[in-house]
CSV table of N, CA and C in Angstrom, one decimal:
chain,number,residue,atom,x,y,z
A,1,GLU,N,7.5,-127.5,43.3
A,1,GLU,CA,8.7,-126.6,43.5
A,1,GLU,C,8.4,-125.2,43.6
A,2,ARG,N,7.1,-124.8,43.5
A,2,ARG,CA,6.7,-123.4,43.6
A,2,ARG,C,7.1,-122.9,45.0
A,3,GLY,N,7.7,-121.7,45.1
A,3,GLY,CA,8.0,-121.0,46.3
A,3,GLY,C,9.5,-121.3,46.8
A,4,PHE,N,10.2,-122.1,46.0
A,4,PHE,CA,11.6,-122.4,46.4
A,4,PHE,C,12.5,-121.8,45.4
A,5,ASP,N,13.6,-121.2,45.9
A,5,ASP,CA,14.6,-120.7,45.0
A,5,ASP,C,15.3,-121.8,44.2
A,6,LEU,N,15.5,-122.9,44.8
A,6,LEU,CA,16.1,-124.1,44.1
A,6,LEU,C,15.3,-125.3,44.5
A,7,TYR,N,14.9,-126.1,43.5
A,7,TYR,CA,14.2,-127.3,43.7
A,7,TYR,C,15.0,-128.4,43.0
A,8,ASP,N,15.4,-129.4,43.7
A,8,ASP,CA,16.2,-130.5,43.1
A,8,ASP,C,15.6,-131.8,43.4
A,9,PRO,N,14.8,-132.3,42.5
A,9,PRO,CA,14.1,-133.6,42.7
A,9,PRO,C,14.9,-134.8,42.3
A,10,THR,N,16.2,-134.6,41.9
A,10,THR,CA,17.0,-135.7,41.4
A,10,THR,C,17.6,-136.5,42.5
A,11,THR,N,17.6,-137.8,42.4
A,11,THR,CA,18.3,-138.7,43.3
A,11,THR,C,18.6,-139.9,42.6
A,12,PRO,N,19.8,-140.5,42.8
A,12,PRO,CA,20.1,-141.7,42.1
A,12,PRO,C,19.1,-142.8,42.5
A,13,MET,N,18.9,-143.7,41.6
A,13,MET,CA,18.0,-144.8,41.9
A,13,MET,C,18.8,-146.1,42.2
A,14,GLU,N,18.4,-146.8,43.2
A,14,GLU,CA,19.0,-148.1,43.4
A,14,GLU,C,18.3,-149.2,42.6
A,15,ALA,N,19.0,-150.2,42.2
A,15,ALA,CA,18.4,-151.3,41.5
A,15,ALA,C,17.3,-151.9,42.2
A,16,ALA,N,16.4,-152.5,41.5
A,16,ALA,CA,15.3,-153.2,42.2
A,16,ALA,C,15.8,-154.4,43.0
A,17,ARG,N,15.2,-154.7,44.1
A,17,ARG,CA,15.7,-155.8,44.9
A,17,ARG,C,14.9,-157.1,44.7
A,18,LYS,N,14.5,-157.3,43.5
A,18,LYS,CA,13.7,-158.5,43.1
A,18,LYS,C,14.3,-159.8,43.7
A,19,GLY,N,13.6,-160.5,44.5
A,19,GLY,CA,14.0,-161.8,45.0
A,19,GLY,C,15.0,-161.7,46.2
A,20,LYS,N,15.4,-160.5,46.6
A,20,LYS,CA,16.3,-160.4,47.7
A,20,LYS,C,15.6,-160.5,49.0
A,21,LEU,N,14.5,-159.9,49.2
A,21,LEU,CA,13.8,-160.0,50.5
A,21,LEU,C,12.3,-159.9,50.2
A,22,PRO,N,11.5,-160.7,50.7
A,22,PRO,CA,10.0,-160.6,50.5
A,22,PRO,C,9.5,-159.3,50.8
A,23,GLY,N,8.7,-158.7,50.0
A,23,GLY,CA,8.1,-157.4,50.2
A,23,GLY,C,9.0,-156.3,49.6
A,24,ALA,N,10.2,-156.6,49.1
A,24,ALA,CA,11.0,-155.6,48.5
A,24,ALA,C,10.4,-155.2,47.2
A,25,PRO,N,10.6,-153.9,46.8
A,25,PRO,CA,10.1,-153.4,45.5
A,25,PRO,C,10.7,-154.1,44.3
A,26,THR,N,9.9,-154.3,43.3
A,26,THR,CA,10.5,-154.9,42.1
A,26,THR,C,10.8,-153.8,41.0
A,27,THR,N,10.7,-152.6,41.4
A,27,THR,CA,11.1,-151.5,40.6
A,27,THR,C,12.2,-150.7,41.3
A,28,PRO,N,13.0,-149.9,40.6
A,28,PRO,CA,14.1,-149.1,41.2
A,28,PRO,C,13.5,-148.2,42.3
A,29,GLU,N,14.3,-148.0,43.4
A,29,GLU,CA,13.9,-147.2,44.5
A,29,GLU,C,14.9,-146.0,44.6
A,30,HIS,N,14.4,-144.9,45.3
A,30,HIS,CA,15.2,-143.8,45.5
A,30,HIS,C,16.4,-144.2,46.5
A,31,ALA,N,17.5,-143.5,46.4
A,31,ALA,CA,18.7,-143.9,47.1
A,31,ALA,C,18.5,-143.8,48.6
A,32,GLY,N,17.6,-143.0,49.1
A,32,GLY,CA,17.4,-143.0,50.5
A,32,GLY,C,17.8,-141.8,51.3
A,33,THR,N,17.5,-141.8,52.6
A,33,THR,CA,17.7,-140.7,53.5
A,33,THR,C,19.2,-140.3,53.6
A,34,ALA,N,20.1,-141.2,53.7
A,34,ALA,CA,21.5,-140.9,53.8
A,34,ALA,C,21.9,-140.0,52.6
A,35,HIS,N,21.5,-140.4,51.4
A,35,HIS,CA,21.9,-139.7,50.2
A,35,HIS,C,21.3,-138.3,50.2
A,36,THR,N,20.0,-138.2,50.6
A,36,THR,CA,19.3,-136.9,50.6
A,36,THR,C,20.0,-136.0,51.5
A,37,LEU,N,20.3,-136.5,52.7
A,37,LEU,CA,21.0,-135.6,53.7
A,37,LEU,C,22.4,-135.2,53.3
A,38,GLU,N,23.1,-136.1,52.6
A,38,GLU,CA,24.4,-135.7,52.0
A,38,GLU,C,24.2,-134.6,51.0
A,39,LYS,N,23.2,-134.6,50.2
A,39,LYS,CA,23.0,-133.5,49.2
A,39,LYS,C,22.6,-132.2,50.0
A,40,ALA,N,21.8,-132.4,51.0
A,40,ALA,CA,21.4,-131.2,51.8
A,40,ALA,C,22.7,-130.6,52.5
A,41,ALA,N,23.6,-131.4,53.0
A,41,ALA,CA,24.8,-130.9,53.6
A,41,ALA,C,25.7,-130.2,52.6
A,42,ALA,N,25.8,-130.8,51.4
A,42,ALA,CA,26.6,-130.1,50.3
A,42,ALA,C,26.0,-128.8,50.0
A,43,TRP,N,24.6,-128.7,49.9
A,43,TRP,CA,24.0,-127.4,49.6
A,43,TRP,C,24.3,-126.4,50.7
A,44,LEU,N,24.2,-126.8,52.0
A,44,LEU,CA,24.5,-125.9,53.1
A,44,LEU,C,25.9,-125.4,53.0
A,45,ASP,N,26.9,-126.2,52.6
A,45,ASP,CA,28.3,-125.8,52.5
A,45,ASP,C,28.4,-124.6,51.6
A,46,THR,N,27.5,-124.4,50.6
A,46,THR,CA,27.6,-123.3,49.7
A,46,THR,C,26.8,-122.1,50.2
A,47,HIS,N,26.1,-122.2,51.3
A,47,HIS,CA,25.3,-121.1,51.8
A,47,HIS,C,25.6,-120.9,53.3
A,48,LEU,N,26.8,-121.0,53.7
A,48,LEU,CA,27.1,-120.9,55.1
A,48,LEU,C,26.9,-119.5,55.7
A,49,GLN,N,27.0,-118.5,54.9
A,49,GLN,CA,26.8,-117.1,55.3
A,49,GLN,C,25.4,-116.6,55.1
A,50,ASP,N,24.5,-117.4,54.5
A,50,ASP,CA,23.2,-117.0,54.2
A,50,ASP,C,22.2,-117.4,55.2
A,51,ARG,N,21.1,-116.6,55.4
A,51,ARG,CA,19.9,-117.2,56.1
A,51,ARG,C,19.3,-118.1,55.1
A,52,PHE,N,18.8,-119.2,55.6
A,52,PHE,CA,18.2,-120.2,54.7
A,52,PHE,C,17.1,-121.0,55.2
A,53,PHE,N,16.3,-121.5,54.3
A,53,PHE,CA,15.2,-122.4,54.7
A,53,PHE,C,15.5,-123.6,53.8
A,54,LEU,N,15.7,-124.8,54.4
A,54,LEU,CA,16.1,-126.0,53.6
A,54,LEU,C,15.0,-127.0,54.0
A,55,PHE,N,14.4,-127.6,53.0
A,55,PHE,CA,13.4,-128.6,53.1
A,55,PHE,C,14.0,-129.9,52.5
A,56,ALA,N,14.1,-130.9,53.2
A,56,ALA,CA,14.6,-132.2,52.7
A,56,ALA,C,13.6,-133.2,52.9
A,57,ARG,N,13.1,-133.8,51.9
A,57,ARG,CA,12.0,-134.8,52.0
A,57,ARG,C,12.7,-136.2,52.1
A,58,LEU,N,12.5,-136.8,53.3
A,58,LEU,CA,13.0,-138.1,53.5
A,58,LEU,C,11.9,-139.1,53.3
A,59,ARG,N,12.1,-140.0,52.3
A,59,ARG,CA,11.1,-140.9,51.8
A,59,ARG,C,10.9,-142.2,52.5
A,60,GLU,N,11.8,-142.5,53.4
A,60,GLU,CA,11.8,-143.9,54.0
A,60,GLU,C,10.5,-144.4,54.6
A,61,ALA,N,9.8,-143.5,55.3
A,61,ALA,CA,8.6,-144.0,56.0
A,61,ALA,C,7.3,-143.7,55.2
A,62,GLY,N,7.4,-143.1,54.0
A,62,GLY,CA,6.2,-142.7,53.3
A,62,GLY,C,5.4,-144.0,52.8
A,63,ALA,N,6.1,-144.9,52.2
A,63,ALA,CA,5.6,-146.2,51.8
A,63,ALA,C,6.6,-147.2,52.1
A,64,PRO,N,6.8,-147.6,53.3
A,64,PRO,CA,7.9,-148.5,53.7
A,64,PRO,C,7.9,-149.8,53.0
A,65,ALA,N,9.1,-150.2,52.7
A,65,ALA,CA,9.3,-151.5,52.0
A,65,ALA,C,10.5,-152.2,52.6
A,66,ALA,N,10.6,-153.5,52.5
A,66,ALA,CA,11.7,-154.2,53.1
A,66,ALA,C,12.9,-154.1,52.1
A,67,LEU,N,13.7,-153.0,52.2
A,67,LEU,CA,14.8,-152.8,51.3
A,67,LEU,C,16.0,-153.5,51.8
A,68,ALA,N,16.9,-154.0,50.9
A,68,ALA,CA,18.1,-154.6,51.3
A,68,ALA,C,19.0,-153.7,52.1
A,69,ARG,N,19.0,-152.4,51.8
A,69,ARG,CA,20.0,-151.5,52.5
A,69,ARG,C,19.7,-151.4,54.0
A,70,TYR,N,18.5,-151.8,54.4
A,70,TYR,CA,18.2,-151.8,55.8
A,70,TYR,C,18.7,-153.0,56.6
A,71,GLY,N,19.0,-154.0,55.9
A,71,GLY,CA,19.4,-155.3,56.6
A,71,GLY,C,18.1,-155.9,57.2
A,72,ASN,N,18.2,-156.7,58.2
A,72,ASN,CA,17.1,-157.3,58.8
A,72,ASN,C,16.3,-156.3,59.7
A,73,GLY,N,17.0,-155.4,60.3
A,73,GLY,CA,16.4,-154.4,61.2
A,73,GLY,C,15.5,-155.1,62.2
A,74,PHE,N,14.2,-154.8,62.3
A,74,PHE,CA,13.3,-155.3,63.2
A,74,PHE,C,12.5,-156.5,62.7
A,75,ILE,N,12.8,-156.9,61.4
A,75,ILE,CA,12.0,-157.9,60.8
A,75,ILE,C,12.4,-159.3,61.4
A,76,THR,N,11.4,-159.9,61.9
A,76,THR,CA,11.6,-161.2,62.6
A,76,THR,C,11.3,-162.4,61.6
A,77,ASN,N,10.4,-162.2,60.6
A,77,ASN,CA,10.1,-163.2,59.7
A,77,ASN,C,10.4,-162.8,58.3
A,78,ARG,N,11.5,-163.2,57.8
A,78,ARG,CA,11.9,-162.7,56.4
A,78,ARG,C,11.0,-163.2,55.4
A,79,ALA,N,10.4,-164.4,55.6
A,79,ALA,CA,9.5,-165.0,54.5
A,79,ALA,C,8.2,-164.1,54.4
A,80,LYS,N,7.7,-163.6,55.5
A,80,LYS,CA,6.5,-162.8,55.4
A,80,LYS,C,6.7,-161.6,56.4
A,81,PRO,N,7.4,-160.5,56.0
A,81,PRO,CA,7.6,-159.4,56.9
A,81,PRO,C,6.3,-158.8,57.4
A,82,ASP,N,6.3,-158.5,58.7
A,82,ASP,CA,5.2,-157.8,59.3
A,82,ASP,C,5.3,-156.3,58.9
A,83,PRO,N,4.2,-155.7,58.4
A,83,PRO,CA,4.2,-154.3,58.0
A,83,PRO,C,4.7,-153.3,59.0
A,84,GLY,N,4.4,-153.6,60.3
A,84,GLY,CA,4.8,-152.7,61.4
A,84,GLY,C,6.3,-152.8,61.6
A,85,GLU,N,6.9,-154.1,61.4
A,85,GLU,CA,8.3,-154.3,61.5
A,85,GLU,C,9.1,-153.6,60.4
A,86,VAL,N,8.4,-153.7,59.2
A,86,VAL,CA,9.1,-153.0,58.0
A,86,VAL,C,9.1,-151.5,58.2
A,87,TYR,N,8.0,-150.9,58.7
A,87,TYR,CA,8.0,-149.5,59.0
A,87,TYR,C,9.0,-149.1,60.1
A,88,ASP,N,9.1,-149.9,61.2
A,88,ASP,CA,10.1,-149.6,62.2
A,88,ASP,C,11.5,-149.7,61.6
A,89,THR,N,11.8,-150.7,60.7
A,89,THR,CA,13.1,-150.8,60.1
A,89,THR,C,13.4,-149.6,59.2
A,90,ALA,N,12.4,-149.2,58.4
A,90,ALA,CA,12.6,-148.0,57.6
A,90,ALA,C,12.9,-146.8,58.4
A,91,LEU,N,12.1,-146.6,59.5
A,91,LEU,CA,12.3,-145.4,60.4
A,91,LEU,C,13.7,-145.5,61.1
A,92,ASN,N,14.1,-146.7,61.4
A,92,ASN,CA,15.5,-146.8,62.0
A,92,ASN,C,16.6,-146.4,61.0
A,93,ALA,N,16.3,-146.5,59.7
A,93,ALA,CA,17.3,-146.1,58.7
A,93,ALA,C,17.4,-144.5,58.8
A,94,VAL,N,16.3,-143.9,59.0
A,94,VAL,CA,16.3,-142.4,59.1
A,94,VAL,C,17.0,-142.0,60.4
A,95,ASP,N,16.7,-142.7,61.5
A,95,ASP,CA,17.4,-142.5,62.8
A,95,ASP,C,18.9,-142.6,62.6
A,96,LYS,N,19.4,-143.6,61.8
A,96,LYS,CA,20.8,-143.8,61.7
A,96,LYS,C,21.5,-142.7,60.8
A,97,ALA,N,20.7,-142.1,59.9
A,97,ALA,CA,21.3,-141.1,59.0
A,97,ALA,C,21.3,-139.7,59.6
A,98,LEU,N,20.4,-139.4,60.5
A,98,LEU,CA,20.3,-138.1,61.0
A,98,LEU,C,21.6,-137.6,61.8
A,99,PRO,N,22.2,-138.4,62.6
A,99,PRO,CA,23.4,-137.9,63.3
A,99,PRO,C,24.5,-137.4,62.4
A,100,ALA,N,24.8,-138.0,61.3
A,100,ALA,CA,25.8,-137.5,60.4
A,100,ALA,C,25.4,-136.1,59.9
A,101,PHE,N,24.2,-135.8,59.6
A,101,PHE,CA,23.7,-134.5,59.2
A,101,PHE,C,23.9,-133.5,60.3
A,102,LEU,N,23.4,-133.9,61.5
A,102,LEU,CA,23.6,-133.0,62.7
A,102,LEU,C,25.0,-132.7,63.0
A,103,ASP,N,25.9,-133.7,62.9
A,103,ASP,CA,27.3,-133.5,63.1
A,103,ASP,C,27.9,-132.5,62.0
A,104,HIS,N,27.4,-132.6,60.8
A,104,HIS,CA,27.8,-131.6,59.8
A,104,HIS,C,27.4,-130.2,60.1
A,105,LEU,N,26.1,-130.1,60.6
A,105,LEU,CA,25.7,-128.7,61.0
A,105,LEU,C,26.6,-128.2,62.1
A,106,ASN,N,27.0,-129.0,63.1
A,106,ASN,CA,27.8,-128.6,64.2
A,106,ASN,C,29.2,-128.3,63.6
A,107,ALA,N,29.8,-129.1,62.8
A,107,ALA,CA,31.1,-128.9,62.2
A,107,ALA,C,31.2,-127.6,61.4
A,108,LYS,N,30.1,-127.2,60.8
A,108,LYS,CA,30.1,-125.9,60.0
A,108,LYS,C,29.7,-124.7,60.8
A,109,GLY,N,29.5,-124.9,62.1
A,109,GLY,CA,29.1,-123.8,63.0
A,109,GLY,C,27.6,-123.4,62.8
A,110,LEU,N,26.8,-124.2,62.3
A,110,LEU,CA,25.4,-123.9,62.1
A,110,LEU,C,24.5,-124.4,63.2
A,111,ALA,N,25.0,-125.3,64.0
A,111,ALA,CA,24.1,-125.9,65.0
A,111,ALA,C,23.6,-125.0,66.1
A,112,ASP,N,24.4,-123.9,66.4
A,112,ASP,CA,23.9,-123.0,67.4
A,112,ASP,C,22.9,-122.0,67.0
A,113,ASN,N,22.7,-121.9,65.7
A,113,ASN,CA,21.7,-120.9,65.2
A,113,ASN,C,20.8,-121.4,64.1
A,114,THR,N,20.5,-122.7,64.1
A,114,THR,CA,19.6,-123.3,63.2
A,114,THR,C,18.5,-124.0,63.9
A,115,VAL,N,17.3,-123.7,63.5
A,115,VAL,CA,16.1,-124.4,64.0
A,115,VAL,C,15.9,-125.6,63.1
A,116,LEU,N,15.7,-126.7,63.7
A,116,LEU,CA,15.5,-127.9,62.9
A,116,LEU,C,14.1,-128.5,63.3
A,117,VAL,N,13.4,-128.8,62.2
A,117,VAL,CA,12.0,-129.4,62.4
A,117,VAL,C,12.0,-130.8,61.7
A,118,ILE,N,11.7,-131.8,62.5
A,118,ILE,CA,11.6,-133.1,61.9
A,118,ILE,C,10.1,-133.6,62.2
A,119,THR,N,9.4,-133.9,61.1
A,119,THR,CA,8.1,-134.4,61.2
A,119,THR,C,7.7,-135.4,60.1
A,120,GLY,N,6.6,-135.9,60.2
A,120,GLY,CA,6.1,-136.9,59.2
A,120,GLY,C,4.9,-136.4,58.5
A,121,THR,N,4.4,-137.1,57.5
A,121,THR,CA,3.2,-136.7,56.8
A,121,THR,C,2.0,-137.2,57.5
A,122,CYS,N,2.1,-138.2,58.3
A,122,CYS,CA,1.0,-138.7,59.0
A,122,CYS,C,1.5,-139.6,60.1
A,123,GLY,N,0.6,-140.0,61.0
A,123,GLY,CA,1.0,-140.9,62.0
A,123,GLY,C,0.9,-142.3,61.5
A,124,LEU,N,1.2,-143.3,62.3
A,124,LEU,CA,1.2,-144.7,61.9
A,124,LEU,C,0.0,-145.4,62.4
A,125,ASP,N,-0.7,-146.0,61.5
A,125,ASP,CA,-1.8,-146.9,61.9
A,125,ASP,C,-1.2,-148.3,61.9
A,126,PRO,N,-0.9,-149.0,63.0
A,126,PRO,CA,-0.3,-150.2,63.0
A,126,PRO,C,-1.0,-151.3,62.3
A,127,GLU,N,-2.3,-151.1,62.1
A,127,GLU,CA,-3.1,-152.1,61.4
A,127,GLU,C,-3.1,-152.0,59.9
A,128,ARG,N,-2.7,-150.8,59.4
A,128,ARG,CA,-2.7,-150.5,58.0
A,128,ARG,C,-1.4,-149.7,57.6
A,129,VAL,N,-0.3,-150.4,57.5
A,129,VAL,CA,1.0,-149.7,57.2
A,129,VAL,C,1.2,-149.8,55.7
A,130,THR,N,0.3,-149.2,55.0
A,130,THR,CA,0.4,-149.2,53.5
A,130,THR,C,-0.1,-147.8,53.0
A,131,PRO,N,0.0,-147.5,51.7
A,131,PRO,CA,-0.5,-146.2,51.3
A,131,PRO,C,-2.0,-146.1,51.5
A,132,ALA,N,-2.7,-147.2,51.7
A,132,ALA,CA,-4.2,-147.1,52.0
A,132,ALA,C,-4.4,-146.5,53.3
A,133,GLN,N,-3.4,-146.4,54.2
A,133,GLN,CA,-3.7,-145.8,55.5
A,133,GLN,C,-4.1,-144.3,55.4
A,134,PHE,N,-3.8,-143.7,54.2
A,134,PHE,CA,-4.1,-142.3,54.0
A,134,PHE,C,-5.6,-142.1,53.6
A,135,GLU,N,-6.3,-143.2,53.3
A,135,GLU,CA,-7.6,-143.1,52.8
A,135,GLU,C,-8.7,-142.7,53.8
A,136,ARG,N,-8.4,-142.9,55.1
A,136,ARG,CA,-9.4,-142.5,56.1
A,136,ARG,C,-8.7,-141.8,57.3
A,137,LEU,N,-9.4,-141.0,57.9
A,137,LEU,CA,-8.9,-140.2,59.1
A,137,LEU,C,-9.1,-141.1,60.3
A,138,ALA,N,-8.1,-141.2,61.1
A,138,ALA,CA,-8.2,-141.9,62.4
A,138,ALA,C,-7.2,-141.3,63.3
A,139,ASP,N,-7.5,-141.4,64.6
A,139,ASP,CA,-6.5,-140.9,65.6
A,139,ASP,C,-5.1,-141.3,65.3
A,140,THR,N,-4.9,-142.6,65.0
A,140,THR,CA,-3.6,-143.0,64.7
A,140,THR,C,-2.9,-142.4,63.6
A,141,THR,N,-3.6,-142.0,62.5
A,141,THR,CA,-3.0,-141.3,61.4
A,141,THR,C,-2.9,-139.8,61.6
A,142,LEU,N,-3.8,-139.2,62.5
A,142,LEU,CA,-3.8,-137.8,62.7
A,142,LEU,C,-2.7,-137.3,63.7
A,143,MET,N,-2.2,-138.3,64.5
A,143,MET,CA,-1.2,-137.9,65.5
A,143,MET,C,0.2,-138.0,64.8
A,144,VAL,N,0.7,-136.9,64.2
A,144,VAL,CA,1.9,-136.8,63.5
A,144,VAL,C,3.1,-136.6,64.4
A,145,PRO,N,4.1,-137.3,64.2
A,145,PRO,CA,5.3,-137.0,65.1
A,145,PRO,C,5.9,-135.7,64.7
A,146,LEU,N,6.4,-135.0,65.7
A,146,LEU,CA,7.0,-133.6,65.5
A,146,LEU,C,8.1,-133.4,66.5
A,147,ILE,N,9.3,-133.1,66.0
A,147,ILE,CA,10.4,-132.7,66.8
A,147,ILE,C,10.9,-131.4,66.4
A,148,LEU,N,11.0,-130.4,67.3
A,148,LEU,CA,11.5,-129.1,67.1
A,148,LEU,C,12.8,-128.9,67.9
A,149,LEU,N,13.8,-128.6,67.2
A,149,LEU,CA,15.1,-128.4,67.9
A,149,LEU,C,15.5,-126.9,67.7
A,150,ASP,N,15.5,-126.2,68.9
A,150,ASP,CA,15.8,-124.8,68.9
A,150,ASP,C,17.0,-124.7,69.8
A,151,PRO,N,18.2,-124.3,69.2
A,151,PRO,CA,19.4,-124.2,70.0
A,151,PRO,C,19.3,-123.1,71.1
A,152,ALA,N,18.3,-122.2,71.0
A,152,ALA,CA,18.2,-121.1,72.0
A,152,ALA,C,17.4,-121.6,73.2
A,153,LYS,N,16.8,-122.8,73.2
A,153,LYS,CA,16.0,-123.3,74.2
A,153,LYS,C,16.5,-124.5,74.8
A,154,THR,N,16.2,-124.8,76.1
A,154,THR,CA,16.5,-126.1,76.7
A,154,THR,C,15.6,-127.1,76.1
A,155,SER,N,16.2,-128.2,75.8
A,155,SER,CA,15.4,-129.3,75.2
A,155,SER,C,14.6,-130.0,76.3
A,156,LYS,N,13.4,-130.3,75.9
A,156,LYS,CA,12.5,-131.1,76.8
A,156,LYS,C,11.4,-131.8,76.0
A,157,SER,N,10.9,-132.8,76.5
A,157,SER,CA,9.9,-133.6,75.7
A,157,SER,C,8.6,-133.2,76.4
A,158,ARG,N,7.6,-133.0,75.5
A,158,ARG,CA,6.2,-132.7,76.1
A,158,ARG,C,5.3,-133.6,75.3
A,159,PRO,N,4.8,-134.7,76.0
A,159,PRO,CA,3.9,-135.6,75.3
A,159,PRO,C,2.5,-135.1,75.3
A,160,VAL,N,2.3,-133.9,74.6
A,160,VAL,CA,1.0,-133.4,74.5
A,160,VAL,C,0.7,-133.2,73.0
A,161,LEU,N,-0.6,-133.1,72.8
A,161,LEU,CA,-1.0,-132.9,71.4
A,161,LEU,C,-0.9,-131.4,71.1
A,162,ALA,N,-0.5,-131.1,69.9
A,162,ALA,CA,-0.4,-129.7,69.5
A,162,ALA,C,-1.1,-129.5,68.2
A,163,PRO,N,-2.0,-128.6,68.1
A,163,PRO,CA,-2.7,-128.4,66.8
A,163,PRO,C,-1.8,-127.9,65.8
A,164,LEU,N,-2.0,-128.3,64.5
A,164,LEU,CA,-1.2,-127.9,63.4
A,164,LEU,C,-1.2,-126.4,63.2
A,165,GLN,N,-2.3,-125.8,63.5
A,165,GLN,CA,-2.4,-124.3,63.2
A,165,GLN,C,-1.4,-123.6,64.2
A,166,ASP,N,-0.9,-124.2,65.2
A,166,ASP,CA,0.0,-123.5,66.1
A,166,ASP,C,1.4,-123.6,65.6
A,167,LEU,N,1.7,-124.4,64.7
A,167,LEU,CA,3.1,-124.6,64.2
A,167,LEU,C,3.7,-123.4,63.5
A,168,PRO,N,3.0,-122.8,62.5
A,168,PRO,CA,3.6,-121.6,61.9
A,168,PRO,C,4.0,-120.5,62.9
A,169,ALA,N,3.1,-120.2,63.8
A,169,ALA,CA,3.4,-119.1,64.8
A,169,ALA,C,4.5,-119.5,65.7
A,170,THR,N,4.6,-120.8,66.1
A,170,THR,CA,5.7,-121.3,66.9
A,170,THR,C,7.0,-121.1,66.2
A,171,LEU,N,7.0,-121.5,64.9
A,171,LEU,CA,8.3,-121.5,64.1
A,171,LEU,C,8.7,-120.0,63.9
A,172,LEU,N,7.8,-119.1,63.6
A,172,LEU,CA,8.1,-117.7,63.5
A,172,LEU,C,8.7,-117.1,64.8
A,173,GLN,N,8.1,-117.5,65.9
A,173,GLN,CA,8.7,-117.0,67.2
A,173,GLN,C,10.1,-117.6,67.4
A,174,MET,N,10.3,-118.8,67.0
A,174,MET,CA,11.6,-119.4,67.2
A,174,MET,C,12.7,-118.7,66.3
A,175,LEU,N,12.2,-118.3,65.1
A,175,LEU,CA,13.2,-117.7,64.2
A,175,LEU,C,13.4,-116.2,64.5
A,176,ASP,N,12.5,-115.5,65.0
A,176,ASP,CA,12.6,-114.1,65.3
A,176,ASP,C,11.9,-113.8,66.6
A,177,PRO,N,12.6,-113.9,67.8
A,177,PRO,CA,11.9,-113.8,69.0
A,177,PRO,C,11.3,-112.4,69.4
A,178,LYS,N,11.6,-111.4,68.5
A,178,LYS,CA,11.0,-110.0,68.7
A,178,LYS,C,9.5,-110.1,68.6
A,179,PRO,N,8.7,-109.5,69.5
A,179,PRO,CA,7.3,-109.5,69.4
A,179,PRO,C,6.8,-108.8,68.2
A,180,THR,N,5.8,-109.3,67.5
A,180,THR,CA,5.2,-108.6,66.4
A,180,THR,C,3.8,-108.1,66.8
A,181,ILE,N,3.5,-106.9,66.5
A,181,ILE,CA,2.2,-106.3,66.9
A,181,ILE,C,1.4,-106.1,65.6
A,182,LEU,N,0.3,-106.8,65.5
A,182,LEU,CA,-0.6,-106.6,64.4
A,182,LEU,C,-1.7,-105.7,64.7
A,183,ALA,N,-1.9,-104.7,63.9
A,183,ALA,CA,-2.9,-103.7,64.2
A,183,ALA,C,-4.1,-103.9,63.2
């Protein structure tokens, strides 16, 4: 929480899904992306006139599990879910929750002057969709998804690799397009 004016790690916990779906956690789980984005939207409502930096950690893809709230999603074998299908199903839950948050930004007049960054902690290694995937570096885990939405620019997709060290300068330029001269 260092560096933030407000840090709120609280989130309601859902009951364990023991016996509901193979691979589902047997301990309580965080309520999920939709709830986190609802809290973020509520915070934004109290800061409509302020410049802000809001970081919302969406946990769905960090350690994907076959949660009941996702339904079947992409899972083809409920008896023994494929880890890649579980990951895709968890990511789909994030995809479904984001439009409501983006609509909220638009309804509050923030969409035209808010830079939005959506990224992950690592890429997906389809052969190891578990916390163990973080134990070794590989091209599949180093290629992190990144989406930058800048209302001042025309959207376009560029399927190129971008080094992480370019991200801070890019974000600063997006936030304040005046050139900075360092002497």
